[in-house]
Each structure stands twice: as structure tokens, then as C-alpha cells.
PDB file of C-alpha atoms in Angstrom:
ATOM      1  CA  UNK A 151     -16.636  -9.867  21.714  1.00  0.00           C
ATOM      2  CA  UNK A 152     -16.341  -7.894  24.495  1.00  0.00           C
ATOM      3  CA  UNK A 153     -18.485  -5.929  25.768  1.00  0.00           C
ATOM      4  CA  UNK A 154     -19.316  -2.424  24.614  1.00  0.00           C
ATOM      5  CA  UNK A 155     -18.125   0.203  27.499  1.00  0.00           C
ATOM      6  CA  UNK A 156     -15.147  -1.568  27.430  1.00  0.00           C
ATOM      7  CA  UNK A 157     -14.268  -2.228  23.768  1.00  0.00           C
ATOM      8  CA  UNK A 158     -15.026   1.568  23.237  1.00  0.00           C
ATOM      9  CA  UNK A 159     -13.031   2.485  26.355  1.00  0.00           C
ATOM     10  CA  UNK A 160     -10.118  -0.007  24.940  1.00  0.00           C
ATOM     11  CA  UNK A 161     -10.414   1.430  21.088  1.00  0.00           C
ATOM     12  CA  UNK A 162     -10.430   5.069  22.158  1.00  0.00           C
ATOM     13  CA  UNK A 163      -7.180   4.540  24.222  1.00  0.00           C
ATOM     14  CA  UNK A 164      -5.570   2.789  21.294  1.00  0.00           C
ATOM     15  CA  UNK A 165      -6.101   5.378  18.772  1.00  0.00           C
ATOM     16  CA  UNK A 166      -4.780   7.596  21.017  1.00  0.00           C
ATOM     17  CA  UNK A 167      -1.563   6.084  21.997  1.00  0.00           C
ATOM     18  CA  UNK A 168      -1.676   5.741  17.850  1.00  0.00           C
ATOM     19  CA  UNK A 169      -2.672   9.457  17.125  1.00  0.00           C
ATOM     20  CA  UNK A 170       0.657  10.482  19.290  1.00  0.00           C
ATOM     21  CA  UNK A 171       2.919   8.300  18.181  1.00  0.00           C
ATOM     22  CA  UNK A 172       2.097   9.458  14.780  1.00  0.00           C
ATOM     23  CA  UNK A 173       2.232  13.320  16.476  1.00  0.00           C
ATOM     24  CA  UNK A 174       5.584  12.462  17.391  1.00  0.00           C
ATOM     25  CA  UNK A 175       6.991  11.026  14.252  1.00  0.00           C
ATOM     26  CA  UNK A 176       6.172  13.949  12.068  1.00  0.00           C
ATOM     27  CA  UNK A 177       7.421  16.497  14.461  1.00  0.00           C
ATOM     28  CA  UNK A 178       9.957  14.683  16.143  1.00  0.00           C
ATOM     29  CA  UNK A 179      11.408  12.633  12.968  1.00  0.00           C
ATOM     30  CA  UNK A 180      12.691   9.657  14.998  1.00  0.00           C
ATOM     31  CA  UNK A 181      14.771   6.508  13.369  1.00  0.00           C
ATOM     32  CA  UNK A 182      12.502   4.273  11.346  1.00  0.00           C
ATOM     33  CA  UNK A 183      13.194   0.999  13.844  1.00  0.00           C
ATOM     34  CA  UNK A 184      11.863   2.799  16.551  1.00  0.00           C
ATOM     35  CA  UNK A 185       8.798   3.620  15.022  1.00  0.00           C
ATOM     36  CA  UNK A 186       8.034   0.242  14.048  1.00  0.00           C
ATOM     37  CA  UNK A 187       8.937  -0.777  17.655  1.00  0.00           C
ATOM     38  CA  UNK A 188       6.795   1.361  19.181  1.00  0.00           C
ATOM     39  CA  UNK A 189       3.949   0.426  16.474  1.00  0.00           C
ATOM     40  CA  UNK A 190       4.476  -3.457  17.626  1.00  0.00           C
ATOM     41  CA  UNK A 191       4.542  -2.222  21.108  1.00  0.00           C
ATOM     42  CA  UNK A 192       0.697  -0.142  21.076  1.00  0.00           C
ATOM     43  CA  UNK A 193       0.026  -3.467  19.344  1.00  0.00           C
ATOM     44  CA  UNK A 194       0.970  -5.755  21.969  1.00  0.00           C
ATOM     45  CA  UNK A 195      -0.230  -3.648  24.750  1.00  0.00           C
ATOM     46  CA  UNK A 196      -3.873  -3.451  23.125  1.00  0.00           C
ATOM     47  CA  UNK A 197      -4.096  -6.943  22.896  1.00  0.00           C
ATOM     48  CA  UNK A 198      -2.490  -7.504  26.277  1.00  0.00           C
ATOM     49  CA  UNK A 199      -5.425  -5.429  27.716  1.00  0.00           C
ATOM     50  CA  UNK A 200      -8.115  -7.203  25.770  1.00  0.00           C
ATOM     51  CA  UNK A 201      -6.684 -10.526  26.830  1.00  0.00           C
ATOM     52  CA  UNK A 202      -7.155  -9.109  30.426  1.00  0.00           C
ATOM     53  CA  UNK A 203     -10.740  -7.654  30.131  1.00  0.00           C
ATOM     54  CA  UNK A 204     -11.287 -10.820  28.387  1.00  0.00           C
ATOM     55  CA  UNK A 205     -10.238 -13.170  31.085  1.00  0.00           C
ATOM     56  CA  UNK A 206     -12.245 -10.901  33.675  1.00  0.00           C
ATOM     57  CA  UNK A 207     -15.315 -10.997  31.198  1.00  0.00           C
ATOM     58  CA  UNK A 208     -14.922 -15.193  30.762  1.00  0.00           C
ATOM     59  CA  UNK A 209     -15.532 -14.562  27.237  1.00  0.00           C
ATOM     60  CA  UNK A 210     -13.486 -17.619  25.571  1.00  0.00           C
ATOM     61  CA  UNK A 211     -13.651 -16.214  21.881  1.00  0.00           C
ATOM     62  CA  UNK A 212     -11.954 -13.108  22.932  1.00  0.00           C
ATOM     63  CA  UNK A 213      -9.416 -14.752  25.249  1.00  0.00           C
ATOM     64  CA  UNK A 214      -8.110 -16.852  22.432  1.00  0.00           C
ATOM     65  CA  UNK A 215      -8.363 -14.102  19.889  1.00  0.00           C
ATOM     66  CA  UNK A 216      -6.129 -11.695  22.284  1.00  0.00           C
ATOM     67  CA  UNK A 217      -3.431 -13.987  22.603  1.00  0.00           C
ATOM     68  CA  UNK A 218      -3.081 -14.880  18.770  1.00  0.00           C
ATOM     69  CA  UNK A 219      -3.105 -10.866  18.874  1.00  0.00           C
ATOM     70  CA  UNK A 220      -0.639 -10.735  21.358  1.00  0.00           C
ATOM     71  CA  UNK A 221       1.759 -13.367  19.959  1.00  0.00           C
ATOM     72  CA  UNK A 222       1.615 -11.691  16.293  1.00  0.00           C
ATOM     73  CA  UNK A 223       2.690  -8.633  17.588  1.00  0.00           C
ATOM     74  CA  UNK A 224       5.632 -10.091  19.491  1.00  0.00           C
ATOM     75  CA  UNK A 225       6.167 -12.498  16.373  1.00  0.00           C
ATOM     76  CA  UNK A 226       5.912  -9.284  13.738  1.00  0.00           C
ATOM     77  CA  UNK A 227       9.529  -7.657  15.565  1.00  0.00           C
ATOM     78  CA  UNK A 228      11.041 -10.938  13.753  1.00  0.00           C
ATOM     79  CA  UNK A 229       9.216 -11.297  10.497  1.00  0.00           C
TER      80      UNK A 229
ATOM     81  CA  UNK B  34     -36.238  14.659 -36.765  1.00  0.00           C
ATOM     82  CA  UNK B  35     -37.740  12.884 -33.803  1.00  0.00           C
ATOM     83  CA  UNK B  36     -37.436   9.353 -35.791  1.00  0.00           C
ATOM     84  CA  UNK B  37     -33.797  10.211 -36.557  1.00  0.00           C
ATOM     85  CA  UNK B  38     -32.697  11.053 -33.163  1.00  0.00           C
ATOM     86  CA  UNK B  39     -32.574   7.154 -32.191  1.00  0.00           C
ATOM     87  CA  UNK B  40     -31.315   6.224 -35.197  1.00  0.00           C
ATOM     88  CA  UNK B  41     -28.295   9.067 -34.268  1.00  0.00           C
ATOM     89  CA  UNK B  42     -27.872   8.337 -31.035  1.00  0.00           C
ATOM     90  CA  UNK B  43     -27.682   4.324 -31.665  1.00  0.00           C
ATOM     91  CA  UNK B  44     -25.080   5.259 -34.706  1.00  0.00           C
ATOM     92  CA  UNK B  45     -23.054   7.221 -32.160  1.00  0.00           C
ATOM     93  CA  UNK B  46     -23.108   4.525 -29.415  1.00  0.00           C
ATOM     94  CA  UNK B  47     -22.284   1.672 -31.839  1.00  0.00           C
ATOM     95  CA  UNK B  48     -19.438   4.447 -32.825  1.00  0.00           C
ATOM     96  CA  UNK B  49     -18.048   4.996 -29.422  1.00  0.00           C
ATOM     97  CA  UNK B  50     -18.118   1.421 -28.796  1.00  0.00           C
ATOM     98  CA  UNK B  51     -16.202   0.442 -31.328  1.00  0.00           C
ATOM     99  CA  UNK B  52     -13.560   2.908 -31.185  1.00  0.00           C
ATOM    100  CA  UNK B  53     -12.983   2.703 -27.789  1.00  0.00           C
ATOM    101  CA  UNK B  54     -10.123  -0.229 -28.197  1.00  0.00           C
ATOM    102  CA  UNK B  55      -8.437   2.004 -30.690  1.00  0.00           C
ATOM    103  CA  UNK B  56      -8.257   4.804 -28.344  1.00  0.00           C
ATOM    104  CA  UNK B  57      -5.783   3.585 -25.946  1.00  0.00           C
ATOM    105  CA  UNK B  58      -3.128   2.604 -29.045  1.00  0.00           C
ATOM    106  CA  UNK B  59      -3.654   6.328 -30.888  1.00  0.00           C
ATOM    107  CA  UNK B  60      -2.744   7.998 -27.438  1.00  0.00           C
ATOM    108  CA  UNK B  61       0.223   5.328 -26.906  1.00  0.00           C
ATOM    109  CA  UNK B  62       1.116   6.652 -30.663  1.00  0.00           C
ATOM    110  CA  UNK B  63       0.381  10.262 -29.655  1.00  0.00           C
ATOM    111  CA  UNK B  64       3.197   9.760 -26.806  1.00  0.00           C
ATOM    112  CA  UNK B  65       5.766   8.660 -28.514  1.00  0.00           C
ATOM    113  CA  UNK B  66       6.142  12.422 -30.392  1.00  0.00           C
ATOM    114  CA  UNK B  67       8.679  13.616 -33.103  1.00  0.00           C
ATOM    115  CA  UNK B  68      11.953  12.108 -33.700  1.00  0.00           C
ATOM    116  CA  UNK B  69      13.294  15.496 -32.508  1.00  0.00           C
ATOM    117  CA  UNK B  70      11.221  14.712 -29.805  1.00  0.00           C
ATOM    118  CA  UNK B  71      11.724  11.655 -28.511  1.00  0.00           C
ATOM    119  CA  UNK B  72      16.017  11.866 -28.295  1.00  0.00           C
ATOM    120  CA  UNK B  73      15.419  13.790 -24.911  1.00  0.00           C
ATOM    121  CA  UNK B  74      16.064  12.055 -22.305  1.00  0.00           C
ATOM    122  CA  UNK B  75      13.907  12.659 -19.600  1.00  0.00           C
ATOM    123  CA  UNK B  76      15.502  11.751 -16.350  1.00  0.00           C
ATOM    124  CA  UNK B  77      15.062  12.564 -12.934  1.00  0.00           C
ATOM    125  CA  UNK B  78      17.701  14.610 -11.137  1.00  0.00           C
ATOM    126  CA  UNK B  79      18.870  11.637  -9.063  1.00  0.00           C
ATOM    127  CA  UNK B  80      19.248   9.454 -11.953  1.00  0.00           C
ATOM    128  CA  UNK B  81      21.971   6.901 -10.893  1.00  0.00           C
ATOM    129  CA  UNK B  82      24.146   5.621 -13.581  1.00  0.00           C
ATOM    130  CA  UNK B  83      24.806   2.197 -11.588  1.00  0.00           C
ATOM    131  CA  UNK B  84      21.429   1.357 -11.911  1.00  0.00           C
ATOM    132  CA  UNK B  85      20.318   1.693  -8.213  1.00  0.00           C
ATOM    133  CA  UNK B  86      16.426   2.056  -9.045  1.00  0.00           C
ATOM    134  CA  UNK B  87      14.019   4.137  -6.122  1.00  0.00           C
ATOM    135  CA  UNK B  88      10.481   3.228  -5.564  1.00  0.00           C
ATOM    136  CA  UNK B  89       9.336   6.237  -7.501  1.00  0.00           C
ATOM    137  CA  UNK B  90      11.526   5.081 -10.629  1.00  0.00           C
ATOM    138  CA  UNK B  91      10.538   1.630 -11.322  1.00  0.00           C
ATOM    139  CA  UNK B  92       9.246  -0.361 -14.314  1.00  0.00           C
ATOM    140  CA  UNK B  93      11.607   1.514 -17.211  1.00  0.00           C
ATOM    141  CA  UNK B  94      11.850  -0.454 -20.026  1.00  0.00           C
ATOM    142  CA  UNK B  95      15.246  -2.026 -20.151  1.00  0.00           C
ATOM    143  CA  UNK B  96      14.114  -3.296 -16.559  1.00  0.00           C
ATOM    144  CA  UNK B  97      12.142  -5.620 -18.409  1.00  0.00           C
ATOM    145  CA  UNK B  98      12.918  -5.438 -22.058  1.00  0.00           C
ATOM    146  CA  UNK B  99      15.714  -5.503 -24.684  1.00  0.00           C
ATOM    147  CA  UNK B 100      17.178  -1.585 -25.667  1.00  0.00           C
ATOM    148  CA  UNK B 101      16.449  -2.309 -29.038  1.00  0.00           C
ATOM    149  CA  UNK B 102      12.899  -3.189 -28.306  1.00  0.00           C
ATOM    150  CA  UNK B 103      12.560  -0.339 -26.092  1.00  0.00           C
ATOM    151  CA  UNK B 104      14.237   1.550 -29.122  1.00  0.00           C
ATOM    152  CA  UNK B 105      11.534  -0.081 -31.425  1.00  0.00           C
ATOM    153  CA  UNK B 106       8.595   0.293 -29.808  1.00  0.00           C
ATOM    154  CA  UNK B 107       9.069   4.336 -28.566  1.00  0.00           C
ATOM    155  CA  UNK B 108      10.415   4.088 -25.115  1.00  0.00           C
ATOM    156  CA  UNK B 109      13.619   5.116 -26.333  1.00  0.00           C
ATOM    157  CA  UNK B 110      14.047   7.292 -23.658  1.00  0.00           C
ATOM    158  CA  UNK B 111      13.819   4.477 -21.335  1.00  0.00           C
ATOM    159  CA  UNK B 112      10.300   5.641 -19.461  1.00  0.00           C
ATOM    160  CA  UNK B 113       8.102   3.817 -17.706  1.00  0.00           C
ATOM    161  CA  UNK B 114       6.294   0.660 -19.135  1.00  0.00           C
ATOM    162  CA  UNK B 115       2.877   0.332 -17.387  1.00  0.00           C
ATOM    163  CA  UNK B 116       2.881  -3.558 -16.454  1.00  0.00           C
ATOM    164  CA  UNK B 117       3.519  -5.435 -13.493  1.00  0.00           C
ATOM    165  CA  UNK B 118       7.362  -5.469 -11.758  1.00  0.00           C
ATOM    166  CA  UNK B 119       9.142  -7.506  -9.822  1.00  0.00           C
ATOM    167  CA  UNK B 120       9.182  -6.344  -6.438  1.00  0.00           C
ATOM    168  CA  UNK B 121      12.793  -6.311  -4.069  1.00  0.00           C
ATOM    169  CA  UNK B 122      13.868  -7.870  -1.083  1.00  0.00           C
ATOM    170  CA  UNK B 123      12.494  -4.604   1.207  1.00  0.00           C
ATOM    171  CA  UNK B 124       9.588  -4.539  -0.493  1.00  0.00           C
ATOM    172  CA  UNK B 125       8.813  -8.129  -0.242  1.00  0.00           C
ATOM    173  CA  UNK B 126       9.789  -7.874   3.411  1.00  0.00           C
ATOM    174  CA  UNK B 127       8.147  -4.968   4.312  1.00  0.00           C
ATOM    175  CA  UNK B 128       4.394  -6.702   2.601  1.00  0.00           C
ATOM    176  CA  UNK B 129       5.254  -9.843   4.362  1.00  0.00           C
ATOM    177  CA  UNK B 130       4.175  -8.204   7.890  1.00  0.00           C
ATOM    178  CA  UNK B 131       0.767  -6.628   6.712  1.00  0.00           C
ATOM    179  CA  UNK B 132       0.140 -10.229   5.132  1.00  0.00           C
ATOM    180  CA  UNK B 133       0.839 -12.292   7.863  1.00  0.00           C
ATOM    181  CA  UNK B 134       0.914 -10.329  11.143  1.00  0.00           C
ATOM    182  CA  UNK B 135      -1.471  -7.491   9.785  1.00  0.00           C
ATOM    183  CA  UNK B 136      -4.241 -10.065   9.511  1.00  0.00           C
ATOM    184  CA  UNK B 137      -4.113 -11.623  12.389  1.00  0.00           C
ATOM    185  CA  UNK B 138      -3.953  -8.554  14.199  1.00  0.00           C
ATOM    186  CA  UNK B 139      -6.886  -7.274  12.022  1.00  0.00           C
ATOM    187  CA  UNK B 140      -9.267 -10.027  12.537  1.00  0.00           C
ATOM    188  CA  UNK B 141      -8.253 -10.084  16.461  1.00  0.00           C
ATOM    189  CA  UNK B 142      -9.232  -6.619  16.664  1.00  0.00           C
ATOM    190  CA  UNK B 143     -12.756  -7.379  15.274  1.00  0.00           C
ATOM    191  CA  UNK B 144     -13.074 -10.561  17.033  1.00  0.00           C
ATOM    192  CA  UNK B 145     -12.062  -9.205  20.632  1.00  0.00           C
ATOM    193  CA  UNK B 146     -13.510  -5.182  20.566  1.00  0.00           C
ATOM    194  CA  UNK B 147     -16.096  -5.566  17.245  1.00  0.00           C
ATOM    195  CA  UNK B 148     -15.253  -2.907  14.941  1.00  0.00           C
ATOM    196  CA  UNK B 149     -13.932  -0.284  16.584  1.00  0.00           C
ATOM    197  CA  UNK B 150     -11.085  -3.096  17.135  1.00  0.00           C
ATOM    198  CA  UNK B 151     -11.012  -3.929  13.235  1.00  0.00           C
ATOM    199  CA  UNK B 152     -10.363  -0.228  12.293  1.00  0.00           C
ATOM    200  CA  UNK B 153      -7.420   0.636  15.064  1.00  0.00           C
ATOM    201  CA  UNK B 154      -5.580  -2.738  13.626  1.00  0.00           C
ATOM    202  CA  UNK B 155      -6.029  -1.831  10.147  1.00  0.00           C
ATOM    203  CA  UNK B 156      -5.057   1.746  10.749  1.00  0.00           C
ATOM    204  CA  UNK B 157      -2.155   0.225  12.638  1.00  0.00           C
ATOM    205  CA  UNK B 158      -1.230  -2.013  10.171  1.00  0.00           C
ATOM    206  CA  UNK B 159      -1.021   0.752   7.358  1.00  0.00           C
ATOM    207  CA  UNK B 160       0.905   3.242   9.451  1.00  0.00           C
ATOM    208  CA  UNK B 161       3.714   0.023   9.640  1.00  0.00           C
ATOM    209  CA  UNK B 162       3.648  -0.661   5.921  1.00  0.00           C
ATOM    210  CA  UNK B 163       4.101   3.020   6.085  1.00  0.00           C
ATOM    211  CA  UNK B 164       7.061   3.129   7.850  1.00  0.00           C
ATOM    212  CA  UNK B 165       8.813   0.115   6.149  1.00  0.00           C
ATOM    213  CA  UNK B 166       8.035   0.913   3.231  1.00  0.00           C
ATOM    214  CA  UNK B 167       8.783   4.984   3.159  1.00  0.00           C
TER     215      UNK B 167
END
């Protein structure tokens, strides 16, 4: 696991990006696709940015978690 | 009166317990109404004639059963029969993501940023079932 300050700081900015994209769904009332596009894309971006505090923290577990992350989000467009 | 009450309250447990399989089939029985009754048809507005069924409308009983069972057995008016349906290709589709991609993603959040992590995947997950599925 990573560490705390920056799991927190990580969590907090992807509940956010979350929160808005929601924000902007009900009040904007975009196409369904690119909802679930930009879902996949928060997605990949979080785990993108744990895969990089990851590497900078050496933590192996969290490396290798990230990038099964990373590649399920990418993977999820085509399911 | 003091010796009676546990006799009382033991003859009204025993009581309860023993009707309460019967319950279920006297309300089922309770349903079904008059004759008058049950020849309305109780449709929603959007009822389509060519059989295209919505989420909100599945499970009738000629989905699953014969008419004249469904004539039989008081769902002549074609309502809902509470047991488990067959789900269609969106459906199947759209619970093949949270299965497989939803998971991973879940137990990657918890692994990488503890639970904090866990809860923005899951929350993630369900807005995209959301989506798919609505």
C-alpha cells in the first residue's frame, strides 16, 4: 500500500473527478458511451497515478496492483 | 393467571409458528380476487403488443409458463411471477464488466491506496453498471 498522504491525496482527487462527472451527467445529459468512456478514463488515470507514486515509493505490491488496474480499465472499453 | 400466562404465550408461539407457511399461500389466494376481478387487465401504458419486454416489465407469466397455466393458477392477467428470469444479451453484457473488470479494479484500489482506494473503485464500478444498465 501506499503510503497515507498520498493515498488520501490520490482518493480525494478521484472522487472528485467522479463527483463531476456525475455533476455533469445529470445536468448536462450527455450520450451514454461517453459516460462510460469517461468512467474508464478517471479509471485509468487513477491507476496510472498510483502506478507512478508507486514506482517513486519502490513499493512492489502496489506497482503490480496499478498496472492490473491500469490494464482492466483499458481492457473494460472492449468487454 | 400468572401460571396461565406461559401456558398462553407458548400456545400462541406454537400458533404463529405453525401458521406462518400458510400465510404466504392465503395472501397468494387473497390476490388473485373475484372473477369480475381478475378479467382486468392491468397493463402498463407502454405495453407493446410485439412482445418487446423493458427492465421494469419482466418475469410475466407466459414469459415462463403456458397461458393456460397462467389461466389456471390466477395470473390470468399475465402479472408478474416472483422467480428467477433469464437475463438478455445487455444485461448479461452490461454485468460482465462489474464481474470481471469491476473486481480487479476493486481489489487494486484496496491493494494500492487501502480503503479509501476500495470505496472510489466500487463507487466507480456502480456508477458504470449504472450507466449500462439505465
Amino acid at each position: 500500500m501506499l503510503s497515507q498522504t498520498q493515498s488520501r491525496y490520490l482518493t480525494t482527487i478521484g472522487f472528485a473527478l467522479l463527483a463531476l462527472l456525475f455533476a455533469s451527467d445529470l445536468l448536462l445529459k450527455p450520450p451514454k458511451e461517453l459516460v462510460s468512456l469517461a468512467i474508464a478514463c478517471i479509471s485509468a488515470l487513477y491507476f496510472t497515478a498510483t502506478l507512478f507514486v508507486g514506482l517513486k515509493e519502490r513499493k512492489k505490491g502496489a506497482v503490480v496492483a496499478s498496472a492490473v488496474g491500469v490494464v482492466t480499465a483499458i481492457a473494460s472499453f472492449f468487454i | 393467571m400468572k401460571k396461565c400466562l406461559p401456558s398462553i404465550v407458548s400456545a400462541a408461539l406454537c400458533l404463529s409458528f405453525v401458521m406462518t407457511p400458510f400465510v404466504p399461500v392465503a395472501a397468494a389466494y387473497a390476490d388473485e380476487g373475484s372473477p369480475a376481478e381478475s378479467s382486468e387487465i392491468y397493463v402498463r401504458d407502454n405495453y407493446d403488443e410485439k412482445y418487446d419486454i423493458s427492465l421494469f416489465e419482466r418475469g410475466r407469466c407466459t414469459d415462463s409458463y403456458s397461458k393456460a397455466w397462467c389461466d389456471s393458477h390466477g395470473f390470468a392477467n399475465n402479472r408478474t411471477v416472483p422467480h428467477k428470469v433469464k437475463l438478455n444479451a445487455k444485461e448479461e453484457a452490461c454485468l460482465r464488466d462489474p464481474y470481471l473488470a469491476g473486481t480487479a479494479e476493486v481489489i487494486a484500489g484496496l491493494v494500492t491506496t487501502g480503503p479509501g482506494g476500495d470505496l472510489f473503485a466500487t463507487a466507480m464500478t456502480s456508477y458504470r453498471l449504472f450507466t449500462c444498465m439505465f
